[in-house]
Amino acid sequence: MNRVASIEPNWEWYRTFLKVLETGSLSAAGREMGLTQPTVGRHVDNLEAALGLKLFVRSFDGFSPTDAALELKPYAVGIAAHSAALRRAAGSHGTEVRGTVRLTASEIISVEVLPPILAKLRRDHPALNVELLMSNRADDLLQREADIAVRMFKPEQDALVAKRLGSIEVGLHAHKRYLAGRGTPDSIAALAGHALIGFDGENAFLRKFQRRFPWFSREALAFRTNSDLAQLAAIRAGFGIGVCQVGLAARDPAMVHILPRQFSYKMDTWVAMHEDLRASPRCAVTFAALTAGLSAYMRASLPGD
């Protein structure tokens, strides 16, 4: 199979192709998409015929992608994202606030901060639906995987409308239960005798963070995970000492802020969306709601509030 056919591929075939890539089988892809296995198989067959390529080979444990499939994957991701963005825009056509808005934010912001903000948004605009992608990638908006992003860094792309809301302070925290058994450290040096919680992987942000706080190295950590939520859960469970948003920890009287003068890190907080969505009613009200809600959260986190 090496000649590209004249038929134009259906956008839904790309979505099915991506789901089979993700799940490794026709039946699993069908269950997640609400399609029958034969329908999924037809989508894959039709896409292979339209492209003139073999995309999968059947193996003992399911469907394995060919080199061609892996090379095409990022393009299919872009097509699927733009297709979803088109459907969101079409579903909200007009001046009324309705349809679907898709947001992206980090795990902690998504789970611990946004729910009450989005609940109020829904009460104010009951015809508005919300989709939430938990991610901190810089290119979600340009690839149209989301309409609006909450980010802890300044979005640099020219095609985005971005507003800085202020900064969120993070500090070292531990549960009272942990400190009752291990004692409260009175200096950075004393942290060496404690169970530290932090990230397992490495990226540009973590390298910058560790240059500023070299004692917080991966080797010094007793609990490592790349999930912000898992780190927070470990702190709350009394596993050890980790980094948490000061305002978030202040909600729980059992969470103790440790060495606030010796360790403090402030993260710029931005709300951004693609400039093409500036005139969209659903995006405008959501952008405003996020701005107001996150600003209130940051004000409540200030000392003395």
mmCIF file of C-alpha atoms in Angstrom, residues 8-244:
data_model
loop_
_atom_site.group_PDB
_atom_site.id
_atom_site.type_symbol
_atom_site.label_atom_id
_atom_site.label_comp_id
_atom_site.label_asym_id
_atom_site.label_seq_id
_atom_site.Cartn_x
_atom_site.Cartn_y
_atom_site.Cartn_z
ATOM 1 C CA GLU A 8 -10.376 12.924 1.069
ATOM 2 C CA PRO A 9 -10.141 11.433 4.592
ATOM 3 C CA ASN A 10 -13.052 12.075 6.949
ATOM 4 C CA TRP A 11 -12.033 14.035 10.051
ATOM 5 C CA GLU A 12 -13.608 11.388 12.264
ATOM 6 C CA TRP A 13 -11.232 8.789 10.810
ATOM 7 C CA TYR A 14 -8.311 10.720 12.272
ATOM 8 C CA ARG A 15 -9.978 10.779 15.675
ATOM 9 C CA THR A 16 -10.507 7.021 15.508
ATOM 10 C CA PHE A 17 -6.911 6.538 14.351
ATOM 11 C CA LEU A 18 -5.659 8.440 17.414
ATOM 12 C CA LYS A 19 -7.852 6.419 19.779
ATOM 13 C CA VAL A 20 -6.573 3.126 18.350
ATOM 14 C CA LEU A 21 -3.029 4.457 18.744
ATOM 15 C CA GLU A 22 -3.789 5.270 22.372
ATOM 16 C CA THR A 23 -5.606 2.065 23.325
ATOM 17 C CA GLY A 24 -3.871 -0.463 21.072
ATOM 18 C CA SER A 25 -7.061 -2.236 20.032
ATOM 19 C CA LEU A 26 -10.208 -1.731 17.991
ATOM 20 C CA SER A 27 -12.526 -2.897 20.754
ATOM 21 C CA ALA A 28 -11.023 -0.620 23.416
ATOM 22 C CA ALA A 29 -11.113 2.348 21.051
ATOM 23 C CA GLY A 30 -14.744 1.576 20.243
ATOM 24 C CA ARG A 31 -15.745 1.411 23.907
ATOM 25 C CA GLU A 32 -14.193 4.806 24.645
ATOM 26 C CA MET A 33 -15.692 6.424 21.552
ATOM 27 C CA GLY A 34 -19.114 4.785 21.771
ATOM 28 C CA LEU A 35 -18.628 3.002 18.445
ATOM 29 C CA THR A 36 -18.821 -0.654 17.492
ATOM 30 C CA GLN A 37 -15.619 -2.554 16.766
ATOM 31 C CA PRO A 38 -16.549 -3.019 13.068
ATOM 32 C CA THR A 39 -17.097 0.732 12.739
ATOM 33 C CA VAL A 40 -13.679 1.457 14.236
ATOM 34 C CA GLY A 41 -12.158 -1.080 11.873
ATOM 35 C CA ARG A 42 -13.832 0.559 8.879
ATOM 36 C CA HIS A 43 -12.543 3.983 9.933
ATOM 37 C CA VAL A 44 -8.985 2.643 10.084
ATOM 38 C CA ASP A 45 -9.351 0.775 6.771
ATOM 39 C CA ASN A 46 -10.805 3.873 5.085
ATOM 40 C CA LEU A 47 -8.014 6.109 6.374
ATOM 41 C CA GLU A 48 -5.356 3.628 5.219
ATOM 42 C CA ALA A 49 -6.984 3.478 1.793
ATOM 43 C CA ALA A 50 -7.270 7.274 1.542
ATOM 44 C CA LEU A 51 -3.639 7.822 2.559
ATOM 45 C CA GLY A 52 -2.226 4.831 0.725
ATOM 46 C CA LEU A 53 -0.419 3.709 3.878
ATOM 47 C CA LYS A 54 -0.432 0.805 6.293
ATOM 48 C CA LEU A 55 -1.007 2.323 9.731
ATOM 49 C CA PHE A 56 -1.288 -0.728 12.000
ATOM 50 C CA VAL A 57 -0.181 -4.333 12.109
ATOM 51 C CA ARG A 58 -1.975 -6.893 14.247
ATOM 52 C CA SER A 59 0.265 -8.285 16.986
ATOM 53 C CA PHE A 60 -0.244 -10.792 19.781
ATOM 54 C CA ASP A 61 -1.333 -8.048 22.181
ATOM 55 C CA GLY A 62 -3.393 -5.825 19.871
ATOM 56 C CA PHE A 63 -2.690 -3.332 17.104
ATOM 57 C CA SER A 64 0.852 -1.970 16.787
ATOM 58 C CA PRO A 65 1.448 1.309 14.900
ATOM 59 C CA THR A 66 3.736 1.333 11.892
ATOM 60 C CA ASP A 67 6.468 3.931 11.450
ATOM 61 C CA ALA A 68 4.109 5.797 9.126
ATOM 62 C CA ALA A 69 1.438 5.952 11.849
ATOM 63 C CA LEU A 70 3.884 7.349 14.388
ATOM 64 C CA GLU A 71 5.075 9.971 11.922
ATOM 65 C CA LEU A 72 1.503 11.019 11.132
ATOM 66 C CA LYS A 73 0.393 11.160 14.775
ATOM 67 C CA PRO A 74 1.266 14.845 15.501
ATOM 68 C CA TYR A 75 -0.565 15.950 12.346
ATOM 69 C CA ALA A 76 -3.612 13.906 13.301
ATOM 70 C CA VAL A 77 -3.518 15.448 16.788
ATOM 71 C CA GLY A 78 -3.613 18.893 15.177
ATOM 72 C CA ILE A 79 -6.501 17.960 12.890
ATOM 73 C CA ALA A 80 -8.501 16.526 15.803
ATOM 74 C CA ALA A 81 -7.863 19.589 17.954
ATOM 75 C CA HIS A 82 -8.881 22.026 15.210
ATOM 76 C CA SER A 83 -11.974 19.925 14.458
ATOM 77 C CA ALA A 84 -13.006 20.082 18.122
ATOM 78 C CA ALA A 85 -12.346 23.840 18.201
ATOM 79 C CA LEU A 86 -14.499 24.284 15.103
ATOM 80 C CA ARG A 87 -17.363 22.373 16.749
ATOM 81 C CA ARG A 88 -17.067 24.492 19.909
ATOM 82 C CA ALA A 89 -17.173 27.696 17.864
ATOM 83 C CA ALA A 90 -20.099 26.491 15.763
ATOM 84 C CA GLY A 91 -22.024 25.406 18.852
ATOM 85 C CA SER A 92 -21.753 28.863 20.380
ATOM 86 C CA HIS A 93 -22.558 30.916 17.284
ATOM 87 C CA GLY A 94 -24.412 34.138 18.046
ATOM 88 C CA THR A 95 -24.310 36.746 20.786
ATOM 89 C CA GLU A 96 -25.755 34.513 23.530
ATOM 90 C CA VAL A 97 -23.367 32.926 26.017
ATOM 91 C CA ARG A 98 -23.787 29.248 25.224
ATOM 92 C CA GLY A 99 -21.918 26.274 23.837
ATOM 93 C CA THR A 100 -18.688 24.780 25.139
ATOM 94 C CA VAL A 101 -15.516 26.430 26.354
ATOM 95 C CA ARG A 102 -12.395 24.300 26.804
ATOM 96 C CA LEU A 103 -9.882 25.277 29.484
ATOM 97 C CA THR A 104 -6.423 24.065 30.371
ATOM 98 C CA ALA A 105 -4.647 24.470 33.707
ATOM 99 C CA SER A 106 -2.225 22.626 35.954
ATOM 100 C CA GLU A 107 -3.433 19.754 38.123
ATOM 101 C CA ILE A 108 -3.456 21.747 41.358
ATOM 102 C CA ILE A 109 -5.232 24.757 39.869
ATOM 103 C CA SER A 110 -7.727 22.477 38.088
ATOM 104 C CA VAL A 111 -8.648 20.443 41.159
ATOM 105 C CA GLU A 112 -8.112 22.766 44.105
ATOM 106 C CA VAL A 113 -8.822 26.277 42.793
ATOM 107 C CA LEU A 114 -11.001 26.295 39.683
ATOM 108 C CA PRO A 115 -14.098 24.275 40.748
ATOM 109 C CA PRO A 116 -15.840 27.066 42.734
ATOM 110 C CA ILE A 117 -14.933 29.604 40.049
ATOM 111 C CA LEU A 118 -16.407 27.397 37.331
ATOM 112 C CA ALA A 119 -19.467 26.576 39.435
ATOM 113 C CA LYS A 120 -20.285 30.286 39.695
ATOM 114 C CA LEU A 121 -19.648 30.705 35.972
ATOM 115 C CA ARG A 122 -22.156 27.939 35.259
ATOM 116 C CA ARG A 123 -24.743 29.471 37.598
ATOM 117 C CA ASP A 124 -24.366 32.803 35.808
ATOM 118 C CA HIS A 125 -24.488 31.203 32.352
ATOM 119 C CA PRO A 126 -26.457 27.923 32.492
ATOM 120 C CA ALA A 127 -26.194 27.358 28.731
ATOM 121 C CA LEU A 128 -22.379 27.276 28.928
ATOM 122 C CA ASN A 129 -20.594 23.934 29.147
ATOM 123 C CA VAL A 130 -17.009 23.548 30.362
ATOM 124 C CA GLU A 131 -14.288 21.118 29.330
ATOM 125 C CA LEU A 132 -11.105 21.016 31.415
ATOM 126 C CA LEU A 133 -7.727 19.735 30.225
ATOM 127 C CA MET A 134 -5.205 19.261 33.044
ATOM 128 C CA SER A 135 -1.942 20.233 31.389
ATOM 129 C CA ASN A 136 0.808 22.821 31.659
ATOM 130 C CA ARG A 137 2.127 22.684 28.104
ATOM 131 C CA ALA A 138 2.963 25.983 26.456
ATOM 132 C CA ASP A 139 1.437 25.156 23.062
ATOM 133 C CA ASP A 140 -2.065 23.990 24.024
ATOM 134 C CA LEU A 141 -3.684 27.210 22.783
ATOM 135 C CA LEU A 142 -1.851 27.495 19.470
ATOM 136 C CA GLN A 143 -2.724 23.889 18.646
ATOM 137 C CA ARG A 144 -6.355 24.671 19.572
ATOM 138 C CA GLU A 145 -6.445 21.927 22.197
ATOM 139 C CA ALA A 146 -8.011 24.539 24.478
ATOM 140 C CA ASP A 147 -9.639 27.957 24.202
ATOM 141 C CA ILE A 148 -8.291 29.493 27.426
ATOM 142 C CA ALA A 149 -5.283 28.608 29.557
ATOM 143 C CA VAL A 150 -4.249 29.336 33.136
ATOM 144 C CA ARG A 151 -0.469 29.302 33.257
ATOM 145 C CA MET A 152 2.263 29.818 35.838
ATOM 146 C CA PHE A 153 4.553 31.407 33.256
ATOM 147 C CA LYS A 154 4.204 34.190 30.717
ATOM 148 C CA PRO A 155 2.795 32.914 27.398
ATOM 149 C CA GLU A 156 5.204 34.158 24.742
ATOM 150 C CA GLN A 157 3.326 33.410 21.522
ATOM 151 C CA ASP A 158 2.285 36.506 19.548
ATOM 152 C CA ALA A 159 -1.103 35.032 18.619
ATOM 153 C CA LEU A 160 -2.298 34.988 22.233
ATOM 154 C CA VAL A 161 -4.115 37.507 24.392
ATOM 155 C CA ALA A 162 -2.587 37.181 27.868
ATOM 156 C CA LYS A 163 -3.217 38.929 31.186
ATOM 157 C CA ARG A 164 -0.969 38.720 34.231
ATOM 158 C CA LEU A 165 -3.017 38.406 37.419
ATOM 159 C CA GLY A 166 -0.206 38.507 39.967
ATOM 160 C CA SER A 167 1.800 35.814 41.682
ATOM 161 C CA ILE A 168 1.033 32.743 43.766
ATOM 162 C CA GLU A 169 3.455 31.983 46.583
ATOM 163 C CA VAL A 170 4.522 28.426 47.301
ATOM 164 C CA GLY A 171 6.309 27.320 50.442
ATOM 165 C CA LEU A 172 7.375 24.275 52.406
ATOM 166 C CA HIS A 173 4.556 22.538 54.253
ATOM 167 C CA ALA A 174 3.970 19.446 56.349
ATOM 168 C CA HIS A 175 1.030 17.922 58.168
ATOM 169 C CA LYS A 176 0.955 18.276 61.964
ATOM 170 C CA ARG A 177 0.901 14.494 62.211
ATOM 171 C CA TYR A 178 4.298 14.228 60.486
ATOM 172 C CA LEU A 179 5.842 17.011 62.559
ATOM 173 C CA ALA A 180 4.577 15.448 65.797
ATOM 174 C CA GLY A 181 6.675 12.383 65.083
ATOM 175 C CA ARG A 182 9.723 13.926 63.426
ATOM 176 C CA GLY A 183 9.913 17.420 64.860
ATOM 177 C CA THR A 184 9.815 20.761 63.061
ATOM 178 C CA PRO A 185 13.023 21.782 61.263
ATOM 179 C CA ASP A 186 14.402 25.148 62.355
ATOM 180 C CA SER A 187 16.736 25.697 59.392
ATOM 181 C CA ILE A 188 17.319 24.643 55.812
ATOM 182 C CA ALA A 189 20.229 22.485 56.986
ATOM 183 C CA ALA A 190 17.870 20.604 59.316
ATOM 184 C CA LEU A 191 15.782 19.472 56.326
ATOM 185 C CA ALA A 192 18.487 16.884 55.599
ATOM 186 C CA GLY A 193 17.055 14.714 58.355
ATOM 187 C CA HIS A 194 13.500 14.823 56.986
ATOM 188 C CA ALA A 195 11.466 13.071 54.297
ATOM 189 C CA LEU A 196 11.217 15.511 51.395
ATOM 190 C CA ILE A 197 8.543 15.308 48.677
ATOM 191 C CA GLY A 198 9.144 16.518 45.124
ATOM 192 C CA PHE A 199 9.287 15.865 41.390
ATOM 193 C CA ASP A 200 10.614 12.702 39.804
ATOM 194 C CA GLY A 201 11.521 14.067 36.373
ATOM 195 C CA GLU A 202 13.444 17.051 35.075
ATOM 196 C CA ASN A 203 12.551 20.004 32.891
ATOM 197 C CA ALA A 204 13.614 23.623 32.385
ATOM 198 C CA PHE A 205 11.508 24.876 35.304
ATOM 199 C CA LEU A 206 12.861 22.245 37.709
ATOM 200 C CA ARG A 207 16.455 22.908 36.683
ATOM 201 C CA LYS A 208 15.943 26.615 37.383
ATOM 202 C CA PHE A 209 14.259 25.793 40.684
ATOM 203 C CA GLN A 210 17.064 23.469 41.796
ATOM 204 C CA ARG A 211 19.748 26.002 40.895
ATOM 205 C CA ARG A 212 18.084 28.386 43.317
ATOM 206 C CA PHE A 213 17.485 25.698 45.959
ATOM 207 C CA PRO A 214 20.283 23.142 45.407
ATOM 208 C CA TRP A 215 19.403 21.245 48.580
ATOM 209 C CA PHE A 216 16.084 20.292 46.923
ATOM 210 C CA SER A 217 17.713 17.834 44.524
ATOM 211 C CA ARG A 218 16.112 14.668 43.227
ATOM 212 C CA GLU A 219 18.547 12.532 45.212
ATOM 213 C CA ALA A 220 17.444 14.202 48.451
ATOM 214 C CA LEU A 221 13.779 13.308 47.945
ATOM 215 C CA ALA A 222 12.122 10.494 49.874
ATOM 216 C CA PHE A 223 8.974 10.666 47.709
ATOM 217 C CA ARG A 224 9.194 11.438 43.983
ATOM 218 C CA THR A 225 6.306 11.925 41.580
ATOM 219 C CA ASN A 226 5.616 14.146 38.588
ATOM 220 C CA SER A 227 2.017 14.632 39.716
ATOM 221 C CA ASP A 228 1.313 17.829 41.660
ATOM 222 C CA LEU A 229 -1.793 16.178 43.103
ATOM 223 C CA ALA A 230 0.158 13.142 44.316
ATOM 224 C CA GLN A 231 2.676 15.432 46.017
ATOM 225 C CA LEU A 232 -0.108 17.348 47.741
ATOM 226 C CA ALA A 233 -1.778 14.096 48.809
ATOM 227 C CA ALA A 234 1.512 12.851 50.277
ATOM 228 C CA ILE A 235 1.928 16.056 52.287
ATOM 229 C CA ARG A 236 -1.639 15.823 53.584
ATOM 230 C CA ALA A 237 -1.120 12.153 54.478
ATOM 231 C CA GLY A 238 1.851 12.993 56.684
ATOM 232 C CA PHE A 239 4.533 11.427 54.481
ATOM 233 C CA GLY A 240 6.907 14.362 54.808
ATOM 234 C CA ILE A 241 7.685 17.934 53.819
ATOM 235 C CA GLY A 242 6.867 19.274 50.362
ATOM 236 C CA VAL A 243 6.105 22.383 48.349
ATOM 237 C CA CYS A 244 2.521 23.645 48.350
#
